[in-house]
Coordinates of C-alpha atoms and ligand atoms in Angstrom, one line a residue:
M2 CA 0.7 -15.6 12.9
S3 CA -1.3 -12.9 14.7
S4 CA -3.1 -10.2 12.7
A5 CA -0.9 -7.8 14.5
S6 CA 1.8 -8.0 17.2
Q7 CA -0.4 -6.0 19.5
P8 CA -3.8 -7.1 20.9
A9 CA -6.7 -6.3 18.6
V10 CA -8.5 -3.0 19.1
S11 CA -12.3 -3.5 19.4
N12 CA -14.6 -1.9 16.9
F13 CA -18.2 -2.0 15.9
I14 CA -17.7 -5.0 13.6
R15 CA -16.1 -7.0 16.4
S16 CA -19.1 -6.1 18.6
I17 CA -21.5 -7.4 15.9
I18 CA -19.5 -10.6 15.5
D19 CA -19.3 -11.1 19.3
A20 CA -23.1 -10.7 19.5
D21 CA -23.7 -13.1 16.6
L22 CA -21.5 -15.7 18.1
A23 CA -23.1 -15.2 21.6
S24 CA -26.6 -15.5 20.2
G25 CA -25.8 -18.6 18.2
K26 CA -26.7 -16.8 15.0
H27 CA -23.3 -18.0 13.7
S28 CA -21.0 -20.7 15.1
G29 CA -18.0 -19.3 13.3
I30 CA -17.3 -16.5 10.9
V31 CA -16.4 -16.4 7.2
T32 CA -15.2 -13.2 5.7
R33 CA -13.7 -12.4 2.2
F34 CA -11.4 -9.9 0.5
P35 CA -13.0 -9.2 -2.9
P36 CA -10.6 -7.2 -5.1
E37 CA -11.1 -6.5 -8.7
P38 CA -8.0 -7.6 -10.6
N39 CA -7.7 -4.3 -12.4
G40 CA -4.6 -2.8 -10.8
Y41 CA -2.2 -3.3 -8.0
L42 CA -3.4 -3.1 -4.4
H43 CA -2.7 0.0 -2.3
I44 CA -2.6 1.0 1.3
G45 CA -6.4 1.3 1.4
H46 CA -6.7 -2.3 0.4
A47 CA -4.2 -3.2 3.1
K48 CA -6.7 -1.9 5.6
S49 CA -9.4 -4.1 4.2
I50 CA -7.1 -7.1 4.0
C51 CA -6.0 -6.7 7.6
L52 CA -9.6 -6.3 8.7
N53 CA -11.0 -9.3 6.8
F54 CA -8.1 -11.7 7.4
G55 CA -7.4 -10.4 10.8
L56 CA -11.0 -11.1 11.9
A57 CA -10.9 -14.6 10.5
F58 CA -7.6 -15.2 12.3
D59 CA -8.7 -13.8 15.7
Y60 CA -12.1 -15.6 15.6
Y61 CA -10.7 -18.9 14.3
G62 CA -12.8 -18.4 11.2
K63 CA -12.0 -18.3 7.5
C64 CA -11.3 -15.6 5.0
N65 CA -11.6 -16.2 1.2
L66 CA -9.8 -14.4 -1.5
R67 CA -12.3 -13.8 -4.3
F68 CA -11.6 -11.9 -7.4
D69 CA -14.5 -9.8 -8.6
D70 CA -13.7 -10.4 -12.3
T71 CA -16.8 -9.0 -14.0
N72 CA -15.2 -6.3 -16.0
P73 CA -13.1 -8.2 -18.5
E74 CA -11.6 -5.2 -20.4
K75 CA -9.8 -3.8 -17.4
E76 CA -8.7 -7.1 -15.8
S77 CA -5.5 -9.0 -16.2
E78 CA -3.7 -12.1 -15.0
E79 CA -0.7 -9.9 -14.0
Y80 CA -2.9 -8.0 -11.6
A81 CA -4.5 -11.1 -10.2
Q82 CA -1.1 -12.6 -9.6
S83 CA 0.2 -9.5 -7.9
I84 CA -2.8 -9.3 -5.6
Q85 CA -2.1 -12.9 -4.4
D86 CA 1.5 -12.0 -3.8
D87 CA 0.6 -8.9 -1.9
V88 CA -1.8 -10.7 0.4
R89 CA 0.8 -13.4 1.2
W90 CA 3.5 -10.8 1.7
L91 CA 1.3 -9.0 4.2
G92 CA 1.3 -12.3 6.1
F93 CA -2.1 -13.7 5.3
Q94 CA -3.4 -16.9 3.7
W95 CA -6.8 -17.3 2.3
D96 CA -9.0 -20.3 2.9
G97 CA -8.7 -23.0 0.2
E98 CA -8.3 -22.1 -3.4
V99 CA -8.5 -18.6 -4.8
R100 CA -12.1 -17.9 -5.8
W101 CA -13.3 -16.0 -8.8
A102 CA -16.7 -14.5 -9.3
S103 CA -16.4 -16.0 -12.8
D104 CA -16.6 -19.5 -11.2
Y105 CA -20.2 -18.6 -10.5
F106 CA -21.2 -17.3 -13.9
E107 CA -23.4 -20.3 -14.7
Q108 CA -25.1 -20.0 -11.3
L109 CA -25.5 -16.3 -11.6
H110 CA -27.1 -16.8 -15.0
Q111 CA -29.5 -19.4 -13.5
Y112 CA -30.5 -16.9 -10.7
A113 CA -31.2 -14.3 -13.4
V114 CA -33.5 -16.7 -15.1
E115 CA -35.2 -17.3 -11.8
L116 CA -35.8 -13.6 -11.4
I117 CA -37.2 -13.3 -14.9
Q118 CA -39.5 -16.3 -14.2
K119 CA -40.8 -14.6 -11.1
G120 CA -41.5 -11.4 -13.0
L121 CA -38.7 -9.6 -11.2
A122 CA -36.3 -8.9 -14.1
Y123 CA -36.8 -7.8 -17.7
V124 CA -34.9 -7.1 -20.8
D125 CA -34.7 -3.5 -21.7
D126 CA -34.0 -2.1 -25.1
L127 CA -33.5 1.6 -24.1
T128 CA -30.2 3.1 -25.0
A129 CA -27.8 4.0 -22.2
E130 CA -28.7 7.6 -22.7
Q131 CA -32.4 7.0 -22.6
M132 CA -32.0 4.9 -19.5
R133 CA -30.2 7.7 -17.8
E134 CA -33.0 10.0 -18.7
Y135 CA -35.7 7.6 -17.4
R136 CA -33.7 7.1 -14.2
G137 CA -34.6 10.5 -12.7
T138 CA -32.5 12.3 -10.2
L139 CA -32.0 12.5 -6.5
T140 CA -35.0 14.8 -6.2
Q141 CA -37.1 13.5 -9.1
A142 CA -38.6 10.0 -9.4
G143 CA -37.7 7.9 -12.4
R144 CA -40.1 6.7 -15.0
N145 CA -40.9 3.2 -16.1
S146 CA -39.2 1.9 -19.2
P147 CA -41.7 1.1 -22.0
Y148 CA -40.2 -2.4 -22.0
R149 CA -40.8 -2.9 -18.2
E150 CA -44.0 -5.0 -18.7
R151 CA -42.7 -7.4 -21.2
P152 CA -44.2 -10.9 -20.7
V153 CA -42.0 -13.4 -18.9
A154 CA -41.7 -15.6 -21.9
E155 CA -40.5 -12.8 -24.1
N156 CA -37.9 -11.8 -21.4
L157 CA -36.7 -15.4 -21.2
D158 CA -36.4 -15.6 -24.9
L159 CA -34.5 -12.3 -25.2
F160 CA -32.2 -13.1 -22.4
A161 CA -31.3 -16.5 -23.9
R162 CA -30.6 -14.7 -27.2
M163 CA -28.5 -12.1 -25.4
R164 CA -26.4 -14.9 -24.1
A165 CA -26.3 -16.6 -27.5
G166 CA -24.8 -13.5 -29.0
E167 CA -27.6 -12.4 -31.2
F168 CA -27.5 -8.7 -30.2
A169 CA -24.9 -6.0 -30.4
D170 CA -22.9 -4.8 -27.4
G171 CA -24.9 -2.3 -25.3
S172 CA -28.1 -2.8 -27.3
R173 CA -30.0 -4.5 -24.4
V174 CA -29.6 -5.1 -20.7
L175 CA -31.3 -7.3 -18.2
R176 CA -32.7 -5.1 -15.4
A177 CA -34.1 -6.0 -11.9
K178 CA -37.7 -4.9 -11.6
I179 CA -37.7 -3.1 -8.3
D180 CA -39.1 0.5 -8.1
M181 CA -38.4 3.4 -10.4
S182 CA -39.7 5.8 -7.8
S183 CA -37.5 4.6 -5.0
G184 CA -35.7 7.3 -3.1
N185 CA -32.6 5.1 -3.5
I186 CA -31.4 5.4 -7.1
N187 CA -29.7 2.0 -6.8
L188 CA -33.2 0.4 -6.6
R189 CA -34.5 2.1 -9.7
D190 CA -34.4 -1.1 -11.8
P191 CA -30.6 -1.5 -11.8
A192 CA -29.0 -3.3 -14.7
I193 CA -27.9 -6.8 -13.7
Y194 CA -26.5 -8.1 -17.0
R195 CA -25.0 -6.3 -20.0
I196 CA -23.8 -7.4 -23.4
R197 CA -20.0 -7.1 -23.8
R198 CA -17.9 -9.0 -26.3
A199 CA -14.7 -9.0 -24.4
H200 CA -12.1 -11.6 -23.8
H201 CA -12.1 -12.7 -20.1
I202 CA -9.0 -13.8 -18.3
R203 CA -10.7 -16.9 -17.0
T204 CA -13.7 -17.7 -19.2
G205 CA -12.1 -16.6 -22.5
D206 CA -14.8 -15.9 -25.1
R207 CA -17.4 -18.2 -23.5
W208 CA -19.6 -15.4 -22.5
C209 CA -20.8 -12.2 -24.2
I210 CA -23.0 -11.1 -21.3
Y211 CA -21.5 -10.2 -18.0
P212 CA -23.3 -9.8 -14.6
M213 CA -23.0 -6.4 -12.9
Y214 CA -21.0 -5.9 -9.7
D215 CA -23.9 -5.4 -7.3
Y216 CA -25.7 -8.5 -8.5
T217 CA -22.6 -10.6 -8.6
H218 CA -21.2 -9.6 -5.2
C219 CA -24.1 -10.6 -3.0
I220 CA -24.7 -13.9 -4.7
S221 CA -21.0 -14.8 -4.6
D222 CA -21.0 -14.0 -0.9
A223 CA -24.0 -16.2 -0.3
L224 CA -22.6 -19.1 -2.4
E225 CA -19.4 -19.0 -0.2
G226 CA -21.4 -18.8 3.0
I227 CA -19.9 -15.5 4.0
T228 CA -21.2 -14.4 7.4
H229 CA -20.0 -10.8 7.5
S230 CA -19.6 -9.0 4.2
L231 CA -17.4 -6.0 4.9
C232 CA -17.1 -3.2 2.5
T233 CA -16.5 0.6 2.4
L234 CA -19.1 3.2 3.1
E235 CA -19.9 4.1 -0.5
F236 CA -21.7 0.8 -0.7
E237 CA -24.1 1.6 2.1
D238 CA -26.7 2.8 -0.4
H239 CA -26.2 -0.5 -2.3
R240 CA -27.1 -2.6 0.7
P241 CA -30.9 -2.6 -0.1
L242 CA -30.1 -4.0 -3.5
Y243 CA -27.7 -6.6 -2.0
D244 CA -30.6 -7.7 0.3
W245 CA -33.2 -7.5 -2.5
V246 CA -31.4 -9.9 -4.7
L247 CA -30.8 -12.4 -2.0
D248 CA -34.4 -12.1 -0.7
N249 CA -35.8 -12.9 -4.2
I250 CA -33.8 -15.9 -5.3
T251 CA -33.7 -19.4 -4.0
I252 CA -30.5 -19.4 -2.0
P253 CA -30.1 -20.7 1.5
C254 CA -27.6 -18.2 2.8
H255 CA -28.0 -14.4 3.4
P256 CA -24.8 -12.7 4.4
R257 CA -25.1 -9.3 6.1
Q258 CA -23.2 -6.4 4.7
Y259 CA -21.5 -3.9 7.0
E260 CA -19.8 -0.8 5.9
F261 CA -16.7 1.0 7.3
S262 CA -15.0 4.1 6.2
R263 CA -12.3 4.1 3.5
L264 CA -8.8 4.9 4.4
E265 CA -7.5 8.1 2.8
L266 CA -3.9 8.9 3.4
H267 CA -2.6 12.5 3.3
Y268 CA 0.1 13.4 0.7
T269 CA -1.0 10.5 -1.5
I270 CA -3.9 9.1 -3.5
T271 CA -5.7 5.8 -3.0
S272 CA -7.4 4.9 -6.2
K273 CA -6.2 2.3 -8.6
R274 CA -7.5 4.3 -11.5
K275 CA -5.5 7.4 -10.5
L276 CA -2.4 5.3 -9.6
L277 CA -2.6 3.7 -13.1
Q278 CA -2.5 7.2 -14.6
L279 CA 0.7 8.0 -12.7
V280 CA 2.2 4.8 -14.1
N281 CA 0.9 5.4 -17.7
E282 CA 2.1 9.0 -17.8
G283 CA 5.5 8.1 -16.5
H284 CA 5.3 10.2 -13.3
V285 CA 6.7 7.1 -11.5
S286 CA 8.8 4.2 -12.7
G287 CA 5.9 1.7 -12.3
W288 CA 3.4 0.3 -9.9
D289 CA 6.3 -0.7 -7.6
D290 CA 8.0 2.7 -7.6
P291 CA 8.9 3.1 -3.9
R292 CA 7.0 6.4 -3.8
M293 CA 3.7 4.7 -4.7
P294 CA 1.3 3.8 -1.9
T295 CA 0.9 0.4 -3.5
I296 CA 1.7 -2.6 -1.4
I297 CA 4.5 -3.6 -3.8
G298 CA 5.8 0.0 -3.8
M299 CA 5.9 0.1 -0.1
R300 CA 7.5 -3.3 -0.1
R301 CA 10.2 -2.1 -2.4
R302 CA 10.8 1.0 -0.3
G303 CA 11.5 -1.2 2.7
Y304 CA 8.2 -1.1 4.6
T305 CA 7.6 -4.2 6.6
P306 CA 4.4 -6.3 6.7
E307 CA 4.5 -6.1 10.5
G308 CA 4.7 -2.3 10.3
I309 CA 1.8 -2.1 7.8
R310 CA -0.3 -4.4 10.0
E311 CA 0.5 -2.3 13.0
F312 CA -0.6 0.8 11.1
A313 CA -3.9 -0.9 10.2
R314 CA -4.4 -1.7 13.9
R315 CA -3.8 1.8 15.0
I316 CA -6.1 3.5 12.5
G317 CA -8.9 1.2 13.5
V318 CA -12.2 0.5 11.8
S319 CA -15.3 2.8 12.1
K320 CA -17.9 4.6 10.1
S321 CA -16.4 8.0 10.6
G322 CA -13.9 9.6 8.2
N323 CA -10.6 7.9 8.1
T324 CA -8.2 10.4 6.7
V325 CA -4.8 9.7 8.2
D326 CA -1.6 11.6 8.0
M327 CA 1.4 9.9 6.4
A328 CA 3.2 10.4 9.8
V329 CA 1.0 7.7 11.3
L330 CA 2.1 5.1 8.7
E331 CA 5.7 6.2 8.9
S332 CA 5.9 5.9 12.7
A333 CA 4.4 2.4 12.6
I334 CA 7.1 1.4 10.1
R335 CA 9.9 3.2 12.0
E336 CA 8.9 1.5 15.3
D337 CA 9.0 -1.9 13.7
L338 CA 12.4 -1.2 12.1
E339 CA 13.8 0.3 15.3
N340 CA 13.9 -3.1 16.8
S341 CA 14.5 -5.3 13.8
A342 CA 17.0 -3.5 11.6
P343 CA 20.8 -3.8 12.3
R344 CA 22.5 -0.5 12.6
V345 CA 25.5 0.5 10.5
M346 CA 27.0 3.7 9.2
A347 CA 26.8 5.2 5.7
V348 CA 27.8 8.6 4.3
I349 CA 25.4 10.0 1.7
R350 CA 27.1 13.3 0.9
P351 CA 30.8 12.7 1.6
L352 CA 33.3 15.2 2.7
K353 CA 36.9 14.0 2.9
V354 CA 38.8 14.3 6.2
V355 CA 42.5 13.7 6.5
V356 CA 43.6 12.6 9.9
T357 CA 47.0 14.2 10.1
N358 CA 48.2 12.5 13.3
F359 CA 47.1 9.0 12.2
V360 CA 49.8 6.4 12.8
A361 CA 49.5 3.2 11.0
G362 CA 49.7 0.2 13.3
K363 CA 49.1 2.4 16.3
T364 CA 45.8 4.2 15.8
G365 CA 43.2 1.7 16.8
S366 CA 39.8 0.5 15.6
R367 CA 36.9 -0.7 17.7
E368 CA 34.2 -3.3 17.5
A369 CA 30.6 -2.2 17.5
G370 CA 27.4 -4.2 18.0
F371 CA 24.8 -4.1 15.2
H372 CA 22.0 -3.2 17.7
P373 CA 22.3 -1.8 21.2
D374 CA 19.4 -3.9 22.5
H375 CA 20.2 -7.1 20.5
P376 CA 23.6 -8.5 21.2
D377 CA 22.4 -11.5 19.2
F378 CA 22.6 -9.4 16.0
G379 CA 26.4 -9.7 16.4
A380 CA 29.2 -7.2 16.0
R381 CA 31.8 -6.0 13.4
L382 CA 35.0 -4.1 13.5
V383 CA 34.6 -0.4 12.6
P384 CA 38.0 0.2 11.0
F385 CA 39.7 3.6 11.4
G386 CA 42.1 5.1 8.8
K387 CA 44.1 8.1 7.7
E388 CA 41.4 9.3 5.3
I389 CA 37.8 9.2 6.4
W390 CA 34.5 10.3 5.0
I391 CA 32.1 12.4 7.0
E392 CA 28.7 13.9 6.0
A393 CA 29.2 17.3 4.4
D394 CA 26.3 18.6 6.4
D395 CA 28.1 17.7 9.6
F396 CA 30.7 20.5 9.0
S397 CA 30.1 24.2 8.9
E398 CA 32.6 27.0 8.7
N399 CA 30.1 29.5 10.1
P400 CA 27.9 27.4 12.4
P401 CA 24.7 28.6 13.9
A402 CA 24.5 29.0 17.7
G403 CA 24.3 25.7 19.5
W404 CA 26.1 23.8 16.7
Q405 CA 27.3 20.5 18.1
R406 CA 28.9 19.1 14.9
L407 CA 32.2 19.9 13.4
T408 CA 33.7 23.4 12.7
V409 CA 37.2 24.7 12.4
G410 CA 38.7 24.6 15.9
G411 CA 35.9 22.5 17.3
E412 CA 35.7 18.8 18.3
V413 CA 33.2 16.0 17.8
R414 CA 33.1 12.3 18.7
L415 CA 33.4 10.0 15.8
R416 CA 30.8 7.3 16.5
Y417 CA 32.6 4.2 18.0
S418 CA 35.9 5.9 17.7
Y419 CA 38.0 8.9 18.7
V420 CA 37.3 12.5 19.4
L421 CA 38.3 14.5 16.3
R422 CA 39.3 18.2 16.1
C423 CA 39.2 20.1 12.8
D424 CA 42.3 22.2 12.2
E425 CA 41.8 23.5 8.7
A426 CA 39.2 23.5 5.9
I427 CA 40.7 23.3 2.4
R428 CA 39.0 24.8 -0.7
D429 CA 39.9 24.3 -4.3
A430 CA 40.5 27.1 -6.7
G431 CA 36.8 27.4 -7.3
G432 CA 36.1 27.9 -3.6
N433 CA 34.5 24.5 -3.1
M434 CA 35.2 22.8 0.2
V435 CA 37.3 19.7 -0.7
E436 CA 38.9 18.5 2.4
L437 CA 39.3 18.9 6.1
R438 CA 42.5 18.5 8.0
C439 CA 41.9 17.1 11.4
T440 CA 43.6 15.5 14.4
I441 CA 42.3 12.9 16.8
D442 CA 42.9 12.9 20.5
P443 CA 44.6 9.5 20.8
D444 CA 43.5 9.1 24.3
T445 CA 39.8 9.0 23.5
L446 CA 39.2 5.6 21.9
G447 CA 36.3 4.3 24.0
K448 CA 36.7 6.9 26.7
N449 CA 35.8 10.5 27.4
P450 CA 38.5 13.1 27.0
S451 CA 39.7 14.5 30.3
G452 CA 39.0 18.1 31.3
R453 CA 36.4 18.9 28.6
K454 CA 33.1 17.7 27.3
V455 CA 32.5 16.8 23.7
K456 CA 28.8 16.8 23.0
G457 CA 28.4 16.1 19.3
V458 CA 28.6 12.6 17.8
I459 CA 28.8 12.1 14.1
H460 CA 28.9 9.1 11.8
W461 CA 31.8 8.5 9.4
L462 CA 33.6 5.8 7.4
S463 CA 37.2 4.9 6.7
G464 CA 38.0 5.8 3.1
A465 CA 40.1 2.7 2.6
H466 CA 37.5 0.3 3.8
A467 CA 34.1 1.7 2.8
L468 CA 32.1 0.5 -0.2
P469 CA 30.7 2.9 -2.8
A470 CA 26.9 2.8 -2.8
E471 CA 23.9 4.4 -4.3
F472 CA 21.2 5.9 -2.1
R473 CA 17.8 6.7 -3.4
L474 CA 16.3 9.3 -1.1
Y475 CA 12.5 9.1 -1.4
D476 CA 10.2 11.8 -0.2
R477 CA 6.4 12.3 -0.4
L478 CA 5.0 12.0 -3.9
F479 CA 2.8 15.0 -3.6
T480 CA 3.3 18.4 -2.1
V481 CA -0.2 18.9 -0.7
P482 CA -2.1 16.8 1.8
E483 CA -5.1 16.1 -0.5
P484 CA -3.9 16.1 -4.0
D485 CA -7.1 14.7 -5.4
A486 CA -9.6 16.7 -3.3
G487 CA -12.4 17.9 -5.5
K488 CA -14.0 15.9 -8.3
D489 CA -11.8 17.0 -11.2
A490 CA -8.6 17.8 -9.4
D491 CA -5.6 17.6 -11.5
Y492 CA -3.4 15.9 -8.9
C493 CA -0.5 15.7 -11.3
K494 CA -0.1 19.5 -10.7
Y495 CA 0.9 18.7 -7.1
L496 CA 3.7 16.1 -7.8
N497 CA 6.7 16.8 -5.6
P498 CA 9.6 17.6 -8.0
V499 CA 12.1 16.3 -5.4
S500 CA 10.4 13.1 -4.4
L501 CA 13.4 11.2 -5.5
I502 CA 17.0 12.3 -5.1
V503 CA 19.8 9.9 -6.0
A504 CA 23.0 10.2 -4.2
Q505 CA 26.4 8.4 -4.5
G506 CA 28.1 7.8 -1.2
W507 CA 29.7 5.2 0.9
V508 CA 28.7 2.4 3.3
E509 CA 30.4 0.0 5.7
S510 CA 31.8 -3.0 4.0
C511 CA 30.0 -5.4 6.2
V512 CA 26.9 -5.0 4.0
K513 CA 28.8 -6.3 1.0
D514 CA 26.8 -9.6 0.6
A515 CA 23.4 -8.3 1.6
E516 CA 20.6 -9.9 -0.4
P517 CA 17.9 -7.7 -2.0
E518 CA 15.4 -6.5 0.5
T519 CA 17.8 -6.3 3.4
R520 CA 17.0 -3.5 5.9
Y521 CA 19.4 -1.4 7.9
Q522 CA 19.4 1.6 10.0
F523 CA 22.1 4.0 8.8
E524 CA 22.9 5.8 12.0
R525 CA 21.6 9.4 12.1
L526 CA 20.2 9.0 8.5
G527 CA 17.2 6.7 8.6
Y528 CA 16.1 3.3 7.6
F529 CA 17.2 1.9 4.3
C530 CA 16.5 -1.2 2.3
T531 CA 18.5 -2.8 -0.5
D532 CA 16.5 -2.5 -3.7
R533 CA 14.6 -5.6 -4.8
H534 CA 15.5 -5.2 -8.4
D535 CA 18.7 -3.2 -8.8
H536 CA 20.7 -4.4 -5.9
K537 CA 22.9 -7.4 -6.6
P538 CA 24.9 -9.0 -3.7
G539 CA 28.6 -8.4 -4.2
A540 CA 28.1 -5.5 -6.6
K541 CA 27.8 -1.8 -5.7
P542 CA 24.9 -1.7 -3.2
V543 CA 21.7 0.2 -4.1
F544 CA 19.7 1.4 -1.1
N545 CA 16.2 2.9 -0.9
R546 CA 15.5 5.2 2.0
T547 CA 12.5 3.7 3.7
V548 CA 11.9 6.4 6.3
T549 CA 14.0 9.0 8.1
L550 CA 14.6 8.6 11.8
K551 CA 12.4 10.2 14.4
D552 CA 13.0 13.9 14.5
S553 CA 13.8 13.7 18.2
W554 CA 16.2 10.8 17.8
V555 CA 19.3 12.8 17.2
K556 CA 19.6 16.6 17.0
G557 CA 20.8 17.4 13.6
Q558 CA 19.4 14.5 11.8
I559 CA 20.0 14.7 8.1
T560 CA 16.9 14.3 6.0
R561 CA 18.2 15.3 2.6
Ligands
LIG28 P1 -10.0 1.5 -6.1 O1 -11.0 2.7 -6.1 O2 -8.7 1.9 -5.7 O3 -10.0 0.8 -7.4 P2 -11.8 -0.4 -5.2 O4 -12.7 -0.3 -4.0 O5 -12.5 -0.2 -6.5 O6 -10.6 0.6 -5.0 P3 -11.6 -3.2 -5.1 O7 -10.6 -4.0 -5.8 O8 -13.0 -3.3 -5.5 O9 -11.1 -1.7 -5.3 O10 -11.4 -3.3 -3.6 C1 -11.3 -4.5 -2.9 C2 -11.7 -4.3 -1.4 O11 -10.9 -3.3 -0.8 C3 -13.1 -3.7 -1.3 O12 -13.8 -4.4 -0.3 C4 -12.9 -2.3 -1.0 O13 -14.0 -1.8 -0.2 C5 -11.6 -2.3 -0.2 N1 -11.0 -1.0 -0.3 C6 -10.6 -0.4 -1.5 N2 -10.1 0.8 -1.2 C7 -10.1 1.0 0.2 C8 -9.7 2.0 1.0 N3 -9.2 3.2 0.6 N4 -9.9 1.8 2.4 C9 -10.4 0.7 2.8 N5 -10.8 -0.3 2.0 C10 -10.7 -0.2 0.7
LIG29 MG1 -13.8 -1.4 -7.5

């Protein structure tokens, strides 16, 4: 499989790899995708996955999947499993077994002992608050901890006892001894081990000290022989620490870290922590709610792996801001579905039409292909009948200028069928439109009427043949482009109250046996996908609206 259906777009990371291969610095590349199993993956992670796995694919290299499992309280097997499913669903396969930072806990510990022996790490007894105070600020140098000059032997002893569980959680840490006056706060003696009695999904209760992310990450990369360690820009200031650790331990490999900008997507949020809040507070039905920017949410909504990979290709990889409008993602999905989804008709807000001049046995039906460019998709009969459903929005008693749909006394073409004239609109006692009385021009099945032009084409269904169906119409989850802009933004204030509308309508009976996750284009309405969980073949179909059609596709597209 290619990382995308289109040729790769060059970027600064590819240029670096090209140079490293040309100079002989590397004979092949090894990348990794290193998620923390503390939530479900989102569209930002998809960017990173497509980058890391895509590079390995294109350069005939390898990409590891490595869980950064150093925060036991927040991590779970469920998350770890979902991440593997998501990577595979996106179309990628990691090299060999899944790897875990916890597989290296023993080695990480050994390297910490080495740093202590070299006088480059010490056990500190300051409280967290004192440590913050001693750290200084961006404009003010930090101060050395009174414990900084502990003798090596004492540090070795204390560290061994930390591991043995002699001290309370949070009472001591192991710190790298670097430079408390460094302009880079990450180098002001960062903690590399902390005491935390927490059950770990892999190592159980074997450890009560856990290595910190920065310390763990570089060593894990080196142990796996990663050549290019790609991460997002907020780690740029951590790179000196990444290099310091690897420069000061006995390890034969020193991967290089390169940073690229995070993807931010308008009208949504890309942070596991915030997405978890939406789930916990019940703003969405779960991590896989089709409005969520999670990979499983997008999957349930009907997005395709090909479309997401194409999106990643289009947004590219650079160091400059990568805030992208939802429209870019939607058009990548739409373009993929345009060619791959069979086209049928559905009516979401039905209005009944009685065809008064219908003659059983005489008024005909036509066959229609499932895709104009793919005869291989096959065809079905589009049955006509005395009673048909049309979309309520396709009729107006007082149409605006330029109206090409149905009105009393006007004509439209029924897709794949006759030209229909509306003779009368019928209202009930309450004044609600309940039915249209119409006639067809019997001479227009598959041919133009003579002497006049009928411009409008609408979709419809035969009442006697259509299947009742549920349509879940999804819209953006937030009403503003940057719901979480600003540090303490209360993004829940900007939730879109109509991000989900459930409608009961009708669909062509040819979809009757569709499996879950089957995608269709409903003509003039958009792309839809049968729900992964609630749709059962043979029962009343349940469709999620994936994305509407291009605005320009048909005048008068119905989006609600
Ligand atoms: P979150 O803030 O959502 O928890 P994270 O960066 O903490 O994200 P990790 O599990 O640590 O999540 O991420 C795994 C990889 O995915 C990292 O290499 C990270 O840089 C990358 N990544 C995460 N979010 C984005 C994003 N928005 N755009 C690009 N890459 C991302
Ligand atoms: Mg993280």
